[in-house]
Coordinates of C-alpha atoms and ligand atoms in Angstrom, one line a residue:
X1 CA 5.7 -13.4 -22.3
X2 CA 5.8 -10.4 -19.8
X3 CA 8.0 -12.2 -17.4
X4 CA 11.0 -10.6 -17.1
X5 CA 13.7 -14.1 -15.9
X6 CA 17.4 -12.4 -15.1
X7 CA 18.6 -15.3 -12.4
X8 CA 22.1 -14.6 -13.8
X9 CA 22.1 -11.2 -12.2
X10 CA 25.0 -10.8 -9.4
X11 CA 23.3 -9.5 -5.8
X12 CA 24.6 -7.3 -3.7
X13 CA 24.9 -8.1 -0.2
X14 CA 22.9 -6.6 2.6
X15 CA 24.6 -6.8 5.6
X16 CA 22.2 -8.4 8.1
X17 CA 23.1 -5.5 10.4
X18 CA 21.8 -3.0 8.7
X19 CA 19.0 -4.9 8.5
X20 CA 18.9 -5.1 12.4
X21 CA 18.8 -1.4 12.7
X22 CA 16.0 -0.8 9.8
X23 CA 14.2 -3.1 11.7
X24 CA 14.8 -1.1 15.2
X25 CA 13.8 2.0 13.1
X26 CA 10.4 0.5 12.0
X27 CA 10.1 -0.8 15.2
X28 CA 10.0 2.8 16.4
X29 CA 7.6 4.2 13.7
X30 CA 5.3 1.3 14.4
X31 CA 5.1 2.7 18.1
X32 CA 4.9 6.7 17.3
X33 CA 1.6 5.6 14.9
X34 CA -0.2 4.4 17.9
X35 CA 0.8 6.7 19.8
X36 CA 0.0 9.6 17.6
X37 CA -3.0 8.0 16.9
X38 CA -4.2 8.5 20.6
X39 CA -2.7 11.6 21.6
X40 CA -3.5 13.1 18.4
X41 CA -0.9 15.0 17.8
X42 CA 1.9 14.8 14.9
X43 CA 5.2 12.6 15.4
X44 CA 6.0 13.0 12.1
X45 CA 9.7 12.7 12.8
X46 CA 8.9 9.4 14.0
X47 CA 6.4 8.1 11.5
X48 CA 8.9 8.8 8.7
X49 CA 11.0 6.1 9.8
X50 CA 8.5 3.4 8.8
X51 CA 8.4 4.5 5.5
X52 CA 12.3 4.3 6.0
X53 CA 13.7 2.1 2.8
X54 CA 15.4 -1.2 2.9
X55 CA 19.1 -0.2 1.8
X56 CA 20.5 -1.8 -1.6
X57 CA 17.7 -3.7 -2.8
X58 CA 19.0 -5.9 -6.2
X59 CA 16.2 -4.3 -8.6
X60 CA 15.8 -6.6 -12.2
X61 CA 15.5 -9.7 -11.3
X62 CA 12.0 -10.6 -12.2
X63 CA 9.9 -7.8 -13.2
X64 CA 6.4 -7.8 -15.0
X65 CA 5.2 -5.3 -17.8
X66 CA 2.0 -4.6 -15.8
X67 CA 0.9 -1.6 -13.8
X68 CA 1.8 -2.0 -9.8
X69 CA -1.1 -2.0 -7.6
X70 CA -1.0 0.9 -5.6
X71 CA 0.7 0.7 -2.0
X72 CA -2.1 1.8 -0.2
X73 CA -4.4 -1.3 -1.7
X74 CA -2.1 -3.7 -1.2
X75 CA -1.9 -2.1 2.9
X76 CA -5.3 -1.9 3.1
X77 CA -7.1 -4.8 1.3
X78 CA -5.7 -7.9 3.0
X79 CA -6.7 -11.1 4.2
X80 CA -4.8 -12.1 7.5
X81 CA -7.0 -13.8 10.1
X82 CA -5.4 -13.9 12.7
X83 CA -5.9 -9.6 12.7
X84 CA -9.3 -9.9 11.7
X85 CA -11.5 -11.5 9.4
X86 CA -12.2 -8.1 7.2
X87 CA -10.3 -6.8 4.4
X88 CA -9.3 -3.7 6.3
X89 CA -9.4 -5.4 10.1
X90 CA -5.7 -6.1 9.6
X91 CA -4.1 -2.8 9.1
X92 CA -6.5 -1.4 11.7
X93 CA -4.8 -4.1 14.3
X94 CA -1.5 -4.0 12.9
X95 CA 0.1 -2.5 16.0
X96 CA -1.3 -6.0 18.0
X97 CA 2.1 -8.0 16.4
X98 CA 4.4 -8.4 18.6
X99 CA 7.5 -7.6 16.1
X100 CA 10.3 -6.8 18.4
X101 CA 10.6 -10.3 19.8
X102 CA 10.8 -12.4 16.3
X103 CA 12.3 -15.8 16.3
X104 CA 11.9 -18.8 13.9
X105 CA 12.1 -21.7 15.0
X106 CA 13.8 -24.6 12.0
X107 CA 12.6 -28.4 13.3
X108 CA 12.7 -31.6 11.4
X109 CA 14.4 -33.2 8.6
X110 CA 17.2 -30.4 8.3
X111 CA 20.8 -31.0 9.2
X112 CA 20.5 -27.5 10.5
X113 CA 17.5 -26.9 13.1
X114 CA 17.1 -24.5 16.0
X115 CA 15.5 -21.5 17.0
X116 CA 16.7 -18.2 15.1
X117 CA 16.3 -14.7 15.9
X118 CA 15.2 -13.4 12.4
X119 CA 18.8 -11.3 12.4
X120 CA 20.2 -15.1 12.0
X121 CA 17.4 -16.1 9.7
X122 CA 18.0 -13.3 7.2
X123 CA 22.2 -13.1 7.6
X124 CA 23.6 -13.5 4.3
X125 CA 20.9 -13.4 1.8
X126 CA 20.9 -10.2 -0.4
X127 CA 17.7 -8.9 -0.7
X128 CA 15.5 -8.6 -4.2
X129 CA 12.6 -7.0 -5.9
X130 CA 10.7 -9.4 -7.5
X131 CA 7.4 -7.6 -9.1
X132 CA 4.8 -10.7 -9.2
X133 CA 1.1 -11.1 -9.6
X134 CA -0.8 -12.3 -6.7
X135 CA -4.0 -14.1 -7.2
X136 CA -6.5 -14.4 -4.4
X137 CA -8.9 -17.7 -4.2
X138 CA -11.3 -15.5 -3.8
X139 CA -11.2 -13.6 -7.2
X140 CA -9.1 -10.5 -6.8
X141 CA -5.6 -10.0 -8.3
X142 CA -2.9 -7.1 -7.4
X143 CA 0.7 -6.8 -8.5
X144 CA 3.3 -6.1 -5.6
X145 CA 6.9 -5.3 -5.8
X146 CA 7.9 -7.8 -3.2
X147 CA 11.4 -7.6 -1.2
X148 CA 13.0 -11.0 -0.2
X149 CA 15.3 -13.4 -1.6
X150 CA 15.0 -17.1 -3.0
X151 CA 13.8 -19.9 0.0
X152 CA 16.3 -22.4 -1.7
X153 CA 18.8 -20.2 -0.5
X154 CA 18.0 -20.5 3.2
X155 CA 17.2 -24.3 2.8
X156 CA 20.5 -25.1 1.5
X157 CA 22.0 -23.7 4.6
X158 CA 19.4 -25.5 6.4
X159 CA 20.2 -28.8 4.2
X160 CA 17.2 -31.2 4.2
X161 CA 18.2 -34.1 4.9
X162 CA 17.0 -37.7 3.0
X163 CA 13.7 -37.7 4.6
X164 CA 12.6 -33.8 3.3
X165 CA 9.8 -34.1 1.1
X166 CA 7.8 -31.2 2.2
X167 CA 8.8 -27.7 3.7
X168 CA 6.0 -26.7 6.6
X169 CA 5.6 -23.4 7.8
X170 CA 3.5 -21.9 10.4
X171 CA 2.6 -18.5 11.7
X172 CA 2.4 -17.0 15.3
X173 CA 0.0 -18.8 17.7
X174 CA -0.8 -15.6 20.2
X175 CA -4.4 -15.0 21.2
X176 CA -3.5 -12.5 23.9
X177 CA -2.2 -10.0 21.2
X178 CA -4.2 -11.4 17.9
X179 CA -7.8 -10.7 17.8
X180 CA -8.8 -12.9 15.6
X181 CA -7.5 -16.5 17.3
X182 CA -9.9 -15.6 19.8
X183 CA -12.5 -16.7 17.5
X184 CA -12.7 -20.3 16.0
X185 CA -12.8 -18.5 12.1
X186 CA -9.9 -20.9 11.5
X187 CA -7.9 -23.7 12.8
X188 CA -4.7 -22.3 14.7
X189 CA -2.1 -21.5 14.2
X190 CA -2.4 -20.7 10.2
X191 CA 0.0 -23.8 8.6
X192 CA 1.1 -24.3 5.1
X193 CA 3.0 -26.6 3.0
X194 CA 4.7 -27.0 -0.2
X195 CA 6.5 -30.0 -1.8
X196 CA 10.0 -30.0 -1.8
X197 CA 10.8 -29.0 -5.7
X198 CA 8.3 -26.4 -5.4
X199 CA 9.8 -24.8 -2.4
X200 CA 13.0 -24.9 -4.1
X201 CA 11.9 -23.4 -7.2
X202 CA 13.7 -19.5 -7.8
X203 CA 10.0 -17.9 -7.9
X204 CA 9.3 -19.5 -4.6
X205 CA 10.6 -16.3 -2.4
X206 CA 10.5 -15.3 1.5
X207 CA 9.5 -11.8 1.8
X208 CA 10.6 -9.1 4.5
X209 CA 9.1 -5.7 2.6
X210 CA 7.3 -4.3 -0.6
X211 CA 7.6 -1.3 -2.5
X212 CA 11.0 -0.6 -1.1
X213 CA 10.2 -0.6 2.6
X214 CA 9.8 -3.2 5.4
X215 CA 6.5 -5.4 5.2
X216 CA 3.8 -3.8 7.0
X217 CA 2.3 -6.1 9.7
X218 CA -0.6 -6.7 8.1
X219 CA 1.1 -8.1 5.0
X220 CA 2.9 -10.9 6.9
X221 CA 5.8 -9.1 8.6
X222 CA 8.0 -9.7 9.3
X223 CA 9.0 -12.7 7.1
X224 CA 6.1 -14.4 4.9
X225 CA 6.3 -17.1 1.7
X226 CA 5.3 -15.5 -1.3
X227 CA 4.4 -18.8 -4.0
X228 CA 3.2 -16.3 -7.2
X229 CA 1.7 -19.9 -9.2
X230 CA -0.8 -20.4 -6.1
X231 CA -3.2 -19.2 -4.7
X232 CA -2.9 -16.4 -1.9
X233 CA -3.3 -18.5 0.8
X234 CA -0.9 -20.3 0.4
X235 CA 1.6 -17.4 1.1
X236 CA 1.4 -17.4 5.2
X237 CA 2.2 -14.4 6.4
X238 CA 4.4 -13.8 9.7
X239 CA 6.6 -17.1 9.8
X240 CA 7.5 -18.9 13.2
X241 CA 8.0 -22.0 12.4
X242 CA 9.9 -23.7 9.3
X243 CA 9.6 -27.6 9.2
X244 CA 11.0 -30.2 6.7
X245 CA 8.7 -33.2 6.5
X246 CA 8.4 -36.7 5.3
X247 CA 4.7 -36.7 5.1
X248 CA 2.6 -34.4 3.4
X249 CA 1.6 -31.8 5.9
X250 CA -2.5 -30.7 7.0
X251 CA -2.4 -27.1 6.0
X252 CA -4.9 -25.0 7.4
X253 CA -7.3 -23.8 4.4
X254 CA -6.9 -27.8 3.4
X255 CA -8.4 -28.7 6.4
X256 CA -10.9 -26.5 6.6
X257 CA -12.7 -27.5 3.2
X258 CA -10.8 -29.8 1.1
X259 CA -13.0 -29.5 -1.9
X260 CA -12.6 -26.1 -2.2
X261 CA -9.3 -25.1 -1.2
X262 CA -6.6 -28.2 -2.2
X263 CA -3.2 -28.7 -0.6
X264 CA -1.4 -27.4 -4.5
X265 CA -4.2 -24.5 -4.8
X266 CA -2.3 -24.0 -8.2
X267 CA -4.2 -20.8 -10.4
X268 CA -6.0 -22.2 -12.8
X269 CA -8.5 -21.1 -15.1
X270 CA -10.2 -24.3 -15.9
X271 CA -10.5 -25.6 -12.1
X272 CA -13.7 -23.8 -10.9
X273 CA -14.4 -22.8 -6.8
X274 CA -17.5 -25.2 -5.8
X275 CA -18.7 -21.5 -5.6
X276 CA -17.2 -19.6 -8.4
X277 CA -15.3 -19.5 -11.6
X278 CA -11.7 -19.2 -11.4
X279 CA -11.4 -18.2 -14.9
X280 CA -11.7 -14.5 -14.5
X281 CA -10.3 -11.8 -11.9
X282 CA -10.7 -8.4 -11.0
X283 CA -7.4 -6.7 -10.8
X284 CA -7.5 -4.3 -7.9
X285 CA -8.2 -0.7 -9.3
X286 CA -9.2 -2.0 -12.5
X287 CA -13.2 -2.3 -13.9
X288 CA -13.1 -4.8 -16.2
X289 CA -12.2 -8.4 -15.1
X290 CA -9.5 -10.1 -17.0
X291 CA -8.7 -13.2 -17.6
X292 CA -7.2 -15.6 -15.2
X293 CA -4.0 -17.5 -16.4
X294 CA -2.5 -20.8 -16.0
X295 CA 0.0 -20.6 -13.3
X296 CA -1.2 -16.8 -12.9
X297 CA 1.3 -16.3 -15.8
X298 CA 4.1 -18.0 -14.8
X299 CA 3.6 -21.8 -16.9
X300 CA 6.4 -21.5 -18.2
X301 CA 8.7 -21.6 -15.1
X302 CA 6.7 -24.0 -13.5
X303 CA 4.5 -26.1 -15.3
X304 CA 7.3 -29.0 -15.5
X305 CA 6.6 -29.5 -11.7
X306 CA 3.0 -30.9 -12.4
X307 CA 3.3 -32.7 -15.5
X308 CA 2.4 -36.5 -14.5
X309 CA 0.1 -34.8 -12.6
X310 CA -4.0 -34.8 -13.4
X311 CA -4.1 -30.9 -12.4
X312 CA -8.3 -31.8 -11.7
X313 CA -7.9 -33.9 -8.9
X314 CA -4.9 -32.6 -7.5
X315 CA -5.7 -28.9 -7.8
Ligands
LIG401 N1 -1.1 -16.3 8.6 C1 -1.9 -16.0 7.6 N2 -1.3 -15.9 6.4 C2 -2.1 -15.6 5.3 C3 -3.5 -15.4 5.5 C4 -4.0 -15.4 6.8 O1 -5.2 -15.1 7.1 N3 -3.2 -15.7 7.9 N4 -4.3 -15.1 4.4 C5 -3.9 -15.6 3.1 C6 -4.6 -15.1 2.0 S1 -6.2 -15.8 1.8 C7 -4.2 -14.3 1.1 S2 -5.0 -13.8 -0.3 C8 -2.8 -13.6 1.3 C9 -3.0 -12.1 1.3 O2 -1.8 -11.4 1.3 P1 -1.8 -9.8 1.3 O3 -2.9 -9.4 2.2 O4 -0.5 -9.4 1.6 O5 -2.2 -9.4 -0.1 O6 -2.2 -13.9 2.5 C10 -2.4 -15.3 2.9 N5 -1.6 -15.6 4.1
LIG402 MO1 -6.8 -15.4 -0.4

């Protein structure tokens, strides 16, 4: 097994402060690339501090005996509509965020709901690399050393009440400053939904960076769900809202074609795409295709959460 499990490890703490100023920081490289961009000239000073590193990362917690894909794929070659519906649309639009005015907003079954400014959001939870594979629907597969920490930490300060039987999330509904919610590609905003015990599982992590710095925009900054079992889409990128529901939510994918994209979108080999096989993937920046795994590797953590389940019909 190449899964590397230490949940035993002690974190450090990262004050949510120096968070804060990171975030002013990238805030500030973000800015000097579009304006280097058009005035073509070098504000190199500036542009370092996006690359600037998220202080005292806990390294070791879960780590995978598999080559990283590099950085500049995983910037490059992403899906996130709302920036455009091309694999390289995103980073080309990722200035179009609006970062600097971030809040969450917690509803529903939670004894603890409210808007949060994502300072709040983040305050207190010690931030981890967790190395996972990510499988795409769509065939592809990358490793990424993600930075976040566990959601079941923030939901048990946000304590579901009785009625929580699914976490919701959403991402930002903007069409003045998102391209691609001008266009009817998908049904806004992007939703997503996992059961309760799956949300709460310790692989099950909220992301703020990657390879040691913040998230770029076009990888979901600057808080996204990483789920490294499912599918890619179900990891929504650039959270706003965070619900606790009775009802099973619609998700967006879901909705838009139920047999081929289904609300547990679990990897697995031996569920084809109406399309495609599922049992093979092409790991960025390899030739070969490899095999795809059940769970994309991580049965073992996980596989108890399905097991009265027929994984064909609820896949
Ligand atoms: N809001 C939002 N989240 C999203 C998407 C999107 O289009 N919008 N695309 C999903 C899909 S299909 C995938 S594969 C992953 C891609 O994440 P990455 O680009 O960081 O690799 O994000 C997921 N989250
Ligand atoms: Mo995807």
């Amino acid at each position: 097994m190449p899964l590397r499990w230490n949940p035993d490890l002690t974190p450090e703490e990262v004050t949510a402060e120096t968070l804060f100023r990171q975030r002013r920081l990238f805030m500030k490289g973000a800015l000097a690339t579009t304006v280097s961009t058009l005035l073509a000239s070098s504000a190199n000073h500036l542009l370092a501090a996006s690359h600037a590193a998220l202080p005292r990362i806990q390294k070791g917690v879960v780590t995978l005996d598999e080559n990283q894909t590099p950085f500049k794929d995983v910037s490059t070659y992403t899906n996130f509509y709302e920036l455009g519906s091309g694999k390289s649309t995103p980073a080309a639009n990722a200035e179009r965020l609006p970062l600097d005015t971030w809040q969450i907003s917690v509803e529903g079954a939670f004894q603890q709901t409210g808007p949060f400014t994502l300072q709040q959001l983040l305050q207190g939870h010690p931030l981890q690399e967790r190395i996972y594979r990510f499988r795409c629907v769509e065939g592809w597969s990358m490793v990424i050393p993600w930075i976040g920490f566990p959601l079941r930490d923030l939901l048990s300060r946000l304590q579901p009440t009785q009625a929580a039987r699914y976490i919701v999330f959403e991402t930002l509904y903007d069409p003045a400053h998102l391209p691609g919610q001008t266009e009817k590609t998908l049904p806004w905003p992007y939703r997503e939904g996992l059961r309760l015990d799956e949300a709460m599982h310790p692989l099950t992590i909220l992301a703020v960076g990657m390879y040691d710095r913040h998230l770029p925009p076009q990888n979901g900054a600057p808080l996204r769900l990483v789920v490294p079992w499912k599918y890619g889409f179900k990891s929504i990128k650039s959270i706003v809202r965070i619900r606790a529901s009775y009802e099973q939510p619609q998700t967006t994918w879901n909705q838009m074609a139920p047999n081929e994209y289904g609300f547990y979108a679990n990897v697995n080999p031996e569920v084809s795409h109406p399309r495609w096989p599922q049992n093979k993937e092409r790991r960025i920046g390899e030739l070969l295709r490899r095999p795809t795994l059940p769970f994309n590797g991580y049965a073992e953590q996980v596989a108890h959460l399905y097991k009265d389940m027929d994984l064909q019909k609820f896949f």
